mmCIF file of C-alpha atoms in Angstrom:
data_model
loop_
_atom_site.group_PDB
_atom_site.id
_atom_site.type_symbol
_atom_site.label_atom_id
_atom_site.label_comp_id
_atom_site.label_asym_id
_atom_site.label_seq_id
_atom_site.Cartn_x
_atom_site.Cartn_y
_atom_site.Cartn_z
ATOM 1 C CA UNK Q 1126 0.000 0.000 0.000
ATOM 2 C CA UNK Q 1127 1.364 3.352 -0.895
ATOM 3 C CA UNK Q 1128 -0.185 6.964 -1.080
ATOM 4 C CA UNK Q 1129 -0.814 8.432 -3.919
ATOM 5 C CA UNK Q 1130 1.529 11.407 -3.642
ATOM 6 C CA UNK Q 1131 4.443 9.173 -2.461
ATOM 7 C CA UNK Q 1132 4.606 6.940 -5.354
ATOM 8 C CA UNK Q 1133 7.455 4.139 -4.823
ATOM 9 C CA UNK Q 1134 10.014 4.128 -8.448
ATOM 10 C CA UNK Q 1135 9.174 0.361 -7.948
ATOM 11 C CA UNK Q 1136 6.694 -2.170 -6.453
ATOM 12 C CA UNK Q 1137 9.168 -4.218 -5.139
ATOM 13 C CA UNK Q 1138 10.310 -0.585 -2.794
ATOM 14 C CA UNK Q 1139 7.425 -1.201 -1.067
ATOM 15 C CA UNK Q 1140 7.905 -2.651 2.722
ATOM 16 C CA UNK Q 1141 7.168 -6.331 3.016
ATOM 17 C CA UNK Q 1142 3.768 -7.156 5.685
ATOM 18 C CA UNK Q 1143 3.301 -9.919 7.407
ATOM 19 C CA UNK Q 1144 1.334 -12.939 5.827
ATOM 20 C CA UNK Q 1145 -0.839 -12.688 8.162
ATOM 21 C CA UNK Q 1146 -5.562 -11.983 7.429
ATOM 22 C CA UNK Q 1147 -6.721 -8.379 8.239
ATOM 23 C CA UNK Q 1148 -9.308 -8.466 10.755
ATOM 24 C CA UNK Q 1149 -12.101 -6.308 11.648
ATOM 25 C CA UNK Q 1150 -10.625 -3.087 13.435
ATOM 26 C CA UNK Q 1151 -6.886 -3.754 12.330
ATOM 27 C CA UNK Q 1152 -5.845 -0.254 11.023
ATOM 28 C CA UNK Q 1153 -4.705 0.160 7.844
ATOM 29 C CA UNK Q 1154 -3.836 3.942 7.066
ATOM 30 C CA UNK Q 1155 -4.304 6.990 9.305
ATOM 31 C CA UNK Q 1156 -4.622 10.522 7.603
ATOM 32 C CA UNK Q 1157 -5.149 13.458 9.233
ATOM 33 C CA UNK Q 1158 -9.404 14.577 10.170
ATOM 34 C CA UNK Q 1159 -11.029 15.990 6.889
ATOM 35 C CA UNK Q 1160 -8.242 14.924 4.525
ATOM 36 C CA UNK Q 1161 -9.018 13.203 1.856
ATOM 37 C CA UNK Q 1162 -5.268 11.188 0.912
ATOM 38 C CA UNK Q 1163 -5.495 8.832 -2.512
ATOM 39 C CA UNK Q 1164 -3.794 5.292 -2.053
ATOM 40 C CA UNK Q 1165 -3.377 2.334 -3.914
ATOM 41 C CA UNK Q 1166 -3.589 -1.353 -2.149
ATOM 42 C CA UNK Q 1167 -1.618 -4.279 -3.348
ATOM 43 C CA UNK Q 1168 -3.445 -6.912 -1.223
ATOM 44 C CA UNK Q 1169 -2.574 -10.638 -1.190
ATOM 45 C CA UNK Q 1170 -5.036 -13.396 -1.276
ATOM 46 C CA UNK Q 1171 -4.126 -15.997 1.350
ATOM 47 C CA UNK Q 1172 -5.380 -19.501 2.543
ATOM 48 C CA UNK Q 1173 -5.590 -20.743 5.675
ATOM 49 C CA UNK Q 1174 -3.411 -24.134 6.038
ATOM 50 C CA UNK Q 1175 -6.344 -26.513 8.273
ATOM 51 C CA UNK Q 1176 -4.881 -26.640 11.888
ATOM 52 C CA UNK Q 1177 -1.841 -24.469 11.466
ATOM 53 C CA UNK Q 1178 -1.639 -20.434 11.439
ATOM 54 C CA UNK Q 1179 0.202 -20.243 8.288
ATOM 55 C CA UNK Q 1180 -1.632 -17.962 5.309
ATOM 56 C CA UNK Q 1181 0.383 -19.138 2.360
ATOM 57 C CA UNK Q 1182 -0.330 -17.150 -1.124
ATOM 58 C CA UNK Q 1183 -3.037 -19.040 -2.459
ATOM 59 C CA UNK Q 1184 -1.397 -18.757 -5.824
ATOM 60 C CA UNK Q 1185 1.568 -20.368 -4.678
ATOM 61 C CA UNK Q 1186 -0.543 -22.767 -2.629
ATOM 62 C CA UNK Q 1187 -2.288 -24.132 -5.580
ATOM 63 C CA UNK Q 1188 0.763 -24.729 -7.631
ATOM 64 C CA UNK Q 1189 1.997 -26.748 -5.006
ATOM 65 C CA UNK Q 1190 -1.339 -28.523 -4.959
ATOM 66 C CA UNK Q 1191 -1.073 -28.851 -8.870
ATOM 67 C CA UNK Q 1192 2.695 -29.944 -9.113
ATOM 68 C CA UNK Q 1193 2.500 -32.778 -6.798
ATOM 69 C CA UNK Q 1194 -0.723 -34.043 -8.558
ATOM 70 C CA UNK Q 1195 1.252 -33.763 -12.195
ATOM 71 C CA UNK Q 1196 4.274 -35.352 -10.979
ATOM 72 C CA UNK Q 1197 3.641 -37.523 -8.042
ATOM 73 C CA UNK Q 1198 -0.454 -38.768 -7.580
ATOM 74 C CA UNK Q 1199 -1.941 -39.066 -11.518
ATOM 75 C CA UNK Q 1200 1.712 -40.832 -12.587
ATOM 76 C CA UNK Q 1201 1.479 -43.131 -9.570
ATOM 77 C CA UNK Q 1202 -2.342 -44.116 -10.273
ATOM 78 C CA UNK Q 1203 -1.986 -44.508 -14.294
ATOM 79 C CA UNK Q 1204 1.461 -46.356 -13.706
ATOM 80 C CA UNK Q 1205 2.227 -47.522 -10.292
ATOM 81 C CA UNK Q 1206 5.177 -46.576 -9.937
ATOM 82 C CA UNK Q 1207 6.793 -44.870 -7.542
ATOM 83 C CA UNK Q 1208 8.903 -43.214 -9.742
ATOM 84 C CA UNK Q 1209 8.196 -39.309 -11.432
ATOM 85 C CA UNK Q 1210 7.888 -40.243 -15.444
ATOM 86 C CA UNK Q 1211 10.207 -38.483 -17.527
ATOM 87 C CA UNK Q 1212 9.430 -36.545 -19.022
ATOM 88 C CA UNK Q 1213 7.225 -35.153 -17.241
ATOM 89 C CA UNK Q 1214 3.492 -34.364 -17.936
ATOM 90 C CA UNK Q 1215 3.300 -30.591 -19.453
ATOM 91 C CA UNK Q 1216 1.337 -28.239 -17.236
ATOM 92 C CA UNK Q 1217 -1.061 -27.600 -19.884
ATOM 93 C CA UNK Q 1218 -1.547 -27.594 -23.773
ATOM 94 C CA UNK Q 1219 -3.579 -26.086 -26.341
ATOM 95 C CA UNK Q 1220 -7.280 -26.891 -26.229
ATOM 96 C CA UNK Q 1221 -8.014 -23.359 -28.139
ATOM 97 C CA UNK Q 1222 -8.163 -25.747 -31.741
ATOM 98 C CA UNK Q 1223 -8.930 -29.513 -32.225
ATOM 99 C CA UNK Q 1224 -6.010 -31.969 -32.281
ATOM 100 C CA UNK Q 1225 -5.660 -35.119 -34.499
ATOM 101 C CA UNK Q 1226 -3.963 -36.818 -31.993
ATOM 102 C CA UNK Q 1227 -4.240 -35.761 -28.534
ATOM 103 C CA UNK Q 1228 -1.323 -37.267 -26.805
ATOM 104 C CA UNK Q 1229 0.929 -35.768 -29.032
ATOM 105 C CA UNK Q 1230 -0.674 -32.686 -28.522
ATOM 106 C CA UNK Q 1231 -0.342 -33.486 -24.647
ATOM 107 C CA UNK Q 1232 3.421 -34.490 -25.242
ATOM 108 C CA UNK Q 1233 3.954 -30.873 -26.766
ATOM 109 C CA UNK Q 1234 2.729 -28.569 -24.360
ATOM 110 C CA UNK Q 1235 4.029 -26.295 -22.312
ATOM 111 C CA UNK Q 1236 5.643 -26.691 -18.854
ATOM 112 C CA UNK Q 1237 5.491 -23.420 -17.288
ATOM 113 C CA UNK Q 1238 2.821 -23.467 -14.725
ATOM 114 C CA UNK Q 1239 0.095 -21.068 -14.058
ATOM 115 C CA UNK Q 1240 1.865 -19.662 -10.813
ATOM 116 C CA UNK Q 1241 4.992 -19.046 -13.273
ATOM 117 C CA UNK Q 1242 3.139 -17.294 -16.244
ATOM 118 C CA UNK Q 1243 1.557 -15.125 -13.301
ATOM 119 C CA UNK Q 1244 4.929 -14.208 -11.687
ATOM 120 C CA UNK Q 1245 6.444 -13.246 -15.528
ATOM 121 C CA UNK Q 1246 3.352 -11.324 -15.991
ATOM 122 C CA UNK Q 1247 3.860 -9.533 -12.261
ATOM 123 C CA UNK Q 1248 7.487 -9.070 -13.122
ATOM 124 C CA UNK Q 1249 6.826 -7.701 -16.669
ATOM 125 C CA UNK Q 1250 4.325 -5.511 -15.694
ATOM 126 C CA UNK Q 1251 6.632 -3.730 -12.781
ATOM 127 C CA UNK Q 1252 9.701 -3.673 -15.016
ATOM 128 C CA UNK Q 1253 7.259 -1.747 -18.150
ATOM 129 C CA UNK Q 1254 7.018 1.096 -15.569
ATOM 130 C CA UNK Q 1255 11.044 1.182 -14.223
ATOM 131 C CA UNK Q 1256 12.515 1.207 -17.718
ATOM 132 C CA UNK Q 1257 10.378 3.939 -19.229
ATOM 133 C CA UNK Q 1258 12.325 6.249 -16.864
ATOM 134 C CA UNK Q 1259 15.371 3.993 -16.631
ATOM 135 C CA UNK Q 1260 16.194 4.349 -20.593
ATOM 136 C CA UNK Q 1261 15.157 7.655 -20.842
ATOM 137 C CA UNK Q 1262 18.387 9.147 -18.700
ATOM 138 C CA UNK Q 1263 20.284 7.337 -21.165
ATOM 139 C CA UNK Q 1264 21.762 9.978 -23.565
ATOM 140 C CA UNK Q 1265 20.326 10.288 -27.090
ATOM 141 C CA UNK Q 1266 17.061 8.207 -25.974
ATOM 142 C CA UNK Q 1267 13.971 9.032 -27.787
ATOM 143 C CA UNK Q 1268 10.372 10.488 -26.398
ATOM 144 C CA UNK Q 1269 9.003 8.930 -23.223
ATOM 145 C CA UNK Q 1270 5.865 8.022 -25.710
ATOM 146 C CA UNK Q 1271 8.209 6.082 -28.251
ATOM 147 C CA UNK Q 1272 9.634 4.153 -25.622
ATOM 148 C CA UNK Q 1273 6.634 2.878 -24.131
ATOM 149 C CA UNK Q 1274 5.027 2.017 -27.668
ATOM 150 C CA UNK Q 1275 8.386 -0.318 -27.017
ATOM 151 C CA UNK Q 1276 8.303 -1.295 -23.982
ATOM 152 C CA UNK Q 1277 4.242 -2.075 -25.088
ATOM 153 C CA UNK Q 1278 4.903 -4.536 -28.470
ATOM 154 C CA UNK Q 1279 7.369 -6.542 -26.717
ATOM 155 C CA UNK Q 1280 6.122 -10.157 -25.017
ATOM 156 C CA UNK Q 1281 6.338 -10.753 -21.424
ATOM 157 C CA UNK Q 1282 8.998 -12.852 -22.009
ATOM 158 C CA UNK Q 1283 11.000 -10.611 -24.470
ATOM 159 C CA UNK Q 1284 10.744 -8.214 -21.971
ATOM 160 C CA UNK Q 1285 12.091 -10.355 -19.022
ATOM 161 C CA UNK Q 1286 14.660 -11.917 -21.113
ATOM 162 C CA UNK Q 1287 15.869 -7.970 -21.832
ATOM 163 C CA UNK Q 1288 15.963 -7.547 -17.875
ATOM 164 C CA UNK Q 1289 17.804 -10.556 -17.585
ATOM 165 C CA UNK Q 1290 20.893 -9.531 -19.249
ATOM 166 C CA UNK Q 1291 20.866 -6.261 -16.550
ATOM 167 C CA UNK Q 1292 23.351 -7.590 -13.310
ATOM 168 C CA UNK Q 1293 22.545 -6.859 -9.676
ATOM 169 C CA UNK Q 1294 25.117 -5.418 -7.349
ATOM 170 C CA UNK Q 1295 24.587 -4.357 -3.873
ATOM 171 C CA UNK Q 1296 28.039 -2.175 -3.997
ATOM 172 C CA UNK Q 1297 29.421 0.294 -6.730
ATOM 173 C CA UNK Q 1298 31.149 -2.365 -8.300
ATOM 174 C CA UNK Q 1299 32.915 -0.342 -11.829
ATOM 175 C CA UNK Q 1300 32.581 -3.399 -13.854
ATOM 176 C CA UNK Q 1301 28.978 -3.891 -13.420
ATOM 177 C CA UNK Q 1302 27.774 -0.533 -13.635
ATOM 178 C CA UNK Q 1303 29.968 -0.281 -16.901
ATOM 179 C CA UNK Q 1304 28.260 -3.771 -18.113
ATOM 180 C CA UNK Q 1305 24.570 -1.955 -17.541
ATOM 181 C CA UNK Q 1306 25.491 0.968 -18.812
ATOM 182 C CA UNK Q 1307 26.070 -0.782 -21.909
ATOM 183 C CA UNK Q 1308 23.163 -2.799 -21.556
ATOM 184 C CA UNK Q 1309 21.062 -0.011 -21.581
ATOM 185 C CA UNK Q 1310 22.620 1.644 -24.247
ATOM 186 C CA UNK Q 1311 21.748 -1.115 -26.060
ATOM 187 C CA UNK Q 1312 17.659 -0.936 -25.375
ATOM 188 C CA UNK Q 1313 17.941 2.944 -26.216
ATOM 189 C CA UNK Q 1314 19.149 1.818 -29.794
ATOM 190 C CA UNK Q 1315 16.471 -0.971 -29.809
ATOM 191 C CA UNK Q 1316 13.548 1.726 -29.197
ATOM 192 C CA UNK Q 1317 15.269 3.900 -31.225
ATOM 193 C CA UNK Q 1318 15.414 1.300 -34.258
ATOM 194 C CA UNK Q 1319 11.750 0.888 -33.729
ATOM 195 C CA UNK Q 1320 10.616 4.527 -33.692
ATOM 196 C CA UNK Q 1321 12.728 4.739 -37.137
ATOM 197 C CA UNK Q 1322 10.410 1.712 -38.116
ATOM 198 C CA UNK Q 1323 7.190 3.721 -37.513
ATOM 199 C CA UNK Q 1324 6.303 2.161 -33.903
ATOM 200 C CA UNK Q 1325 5.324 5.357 -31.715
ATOM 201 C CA UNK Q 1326 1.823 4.205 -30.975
ATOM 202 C CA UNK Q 1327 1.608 1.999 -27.554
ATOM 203 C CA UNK Q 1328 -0.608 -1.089 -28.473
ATOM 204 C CA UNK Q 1329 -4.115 -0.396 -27.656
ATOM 205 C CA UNK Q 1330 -3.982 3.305 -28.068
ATOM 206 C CA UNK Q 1331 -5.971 4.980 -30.741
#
C-alpha cells in the first residue's frame, strides 16, 4: 500500500507485511481529520493451512497442490510406480483448436505453470514502468511516448529476457555498472530502431 503522492520508483520498494488476514478493526492507514489522501492497495489473497496459522499465497498454494498431482499422484495411479515419469506431464496444452492426436498434442505442451506465467506477468508488468524512466536518462534516448510504444509490443517474455541480461550489485562495483550501462545503451538503440520503423503508438492506443 502506498499513497498516492508518495509513489514508490518500484513495487518491489514497497515494505514487506506480514502474511498474516486483516481483521475487523486492524488499522490500515491513518490521515489526518477531513483529509481526503489517494492510495493504492496491493493486497494478497491468502489460505488458511487446516490446523496451522500459516496464510500461504493461495497462488503459490495451488501450484503446489497442482505440481504434486502432475508429478507424483496421476503418474502413480496410471502407472504404479513410484517413480516421477520423464518426461514429465506438461502443465497444460492447447485446447483453443482440435487436435488429431491428442497425446501428441499433450506431449507438446508447455511446462510453465500457471503460478509461473503469473509471476512473468507480475514481473513484466513492474519492469514496463522502471525502464520507461530507466532508458530515458540514457543519452540520445527518444520520447518517453516512443519508448513505451516499445516497452508495449514486446512479449512478457522478451521483456524479461531484456531484464535478464541487466546484473545486480549491492556495492558500486565499476565493472557492473559499466556492463549496464552498456546494456542499456543497447535498449535505447532498440527503441530507437523501432521509432525509425514507424512504432510510436503503444498497443491499444488509438
Amino acid at each position: 500500500m502506498y499513497q498516492e503522492d508518495q509513489r514508490p520508483r518500484s513495487i518491489r520498494d514497497l515494505p514487506p507485511r506480514p502474511e498474516e488476514p486483516l481483521r475487523v478493526g486492524d488499522v490500515i492507514a491513518q490521515t489526518p481529520m477531513g483529509t481526503q489522501v489517494p492510495t493504492t492497495l496491493f493486497p494478497t489473497v491468502g489460505i488458511n493451512r487446516p490446523g496451522t496459522d500459516r496464510w500461504p499465497v493461495l497462488m503459490q498454494e495451488l501450484d503446489e497442490i497442482s505440481h504434486w498431482v502432475r508429478t507424483r499422484a496421476v503418474p502413480r495411479l496410471v502407472t504404479g510406480s513410484m517413480e516421477p515419469p520423464e518426461p514429465a506431464l506438461p502443465t497444460r496444452y492447447e485446447i483453443a483448436v482440435g487436435h488429431e492426436d491428442e497425446r501428441r498434442a499433450m506431449s507438446a505442451g508447455s511446462t510453465t505453470s500457471a503460478a509461473e506465467r503469473h509471476k512473468q506477468r507480475l514481473g513484466a508488468a513492474s519492469a514496463r514502468v522502471d525502464l520507461v524512466d530507466t532508458i530515458g536518462q540514457v543519452d540520445g534516448s527518444p520520447s518517453v511516448r516512443q519508448i513505451t510504444a516499445w516497452l508495449s509490443q514486446l512479449t512478457d517474455g522478451e521483456l524479461l529476457d531484456r531484464i535478464a541480461r541487466l546484473k545486480v550489485s549491492h556495492t558500486y562495483d565499476l565493472d557492473v555498472m559499466r556492463h549496464n550501462f552498456e546494456v542499456l545503451e543497447g535498449l535505447r538503440d532498440e527503441v530507437l530502431e523501432f521509432a525509425r520503423d514507424g512504432g510510436s503508438t503503444p498497443s491499444g492506443a488509438g
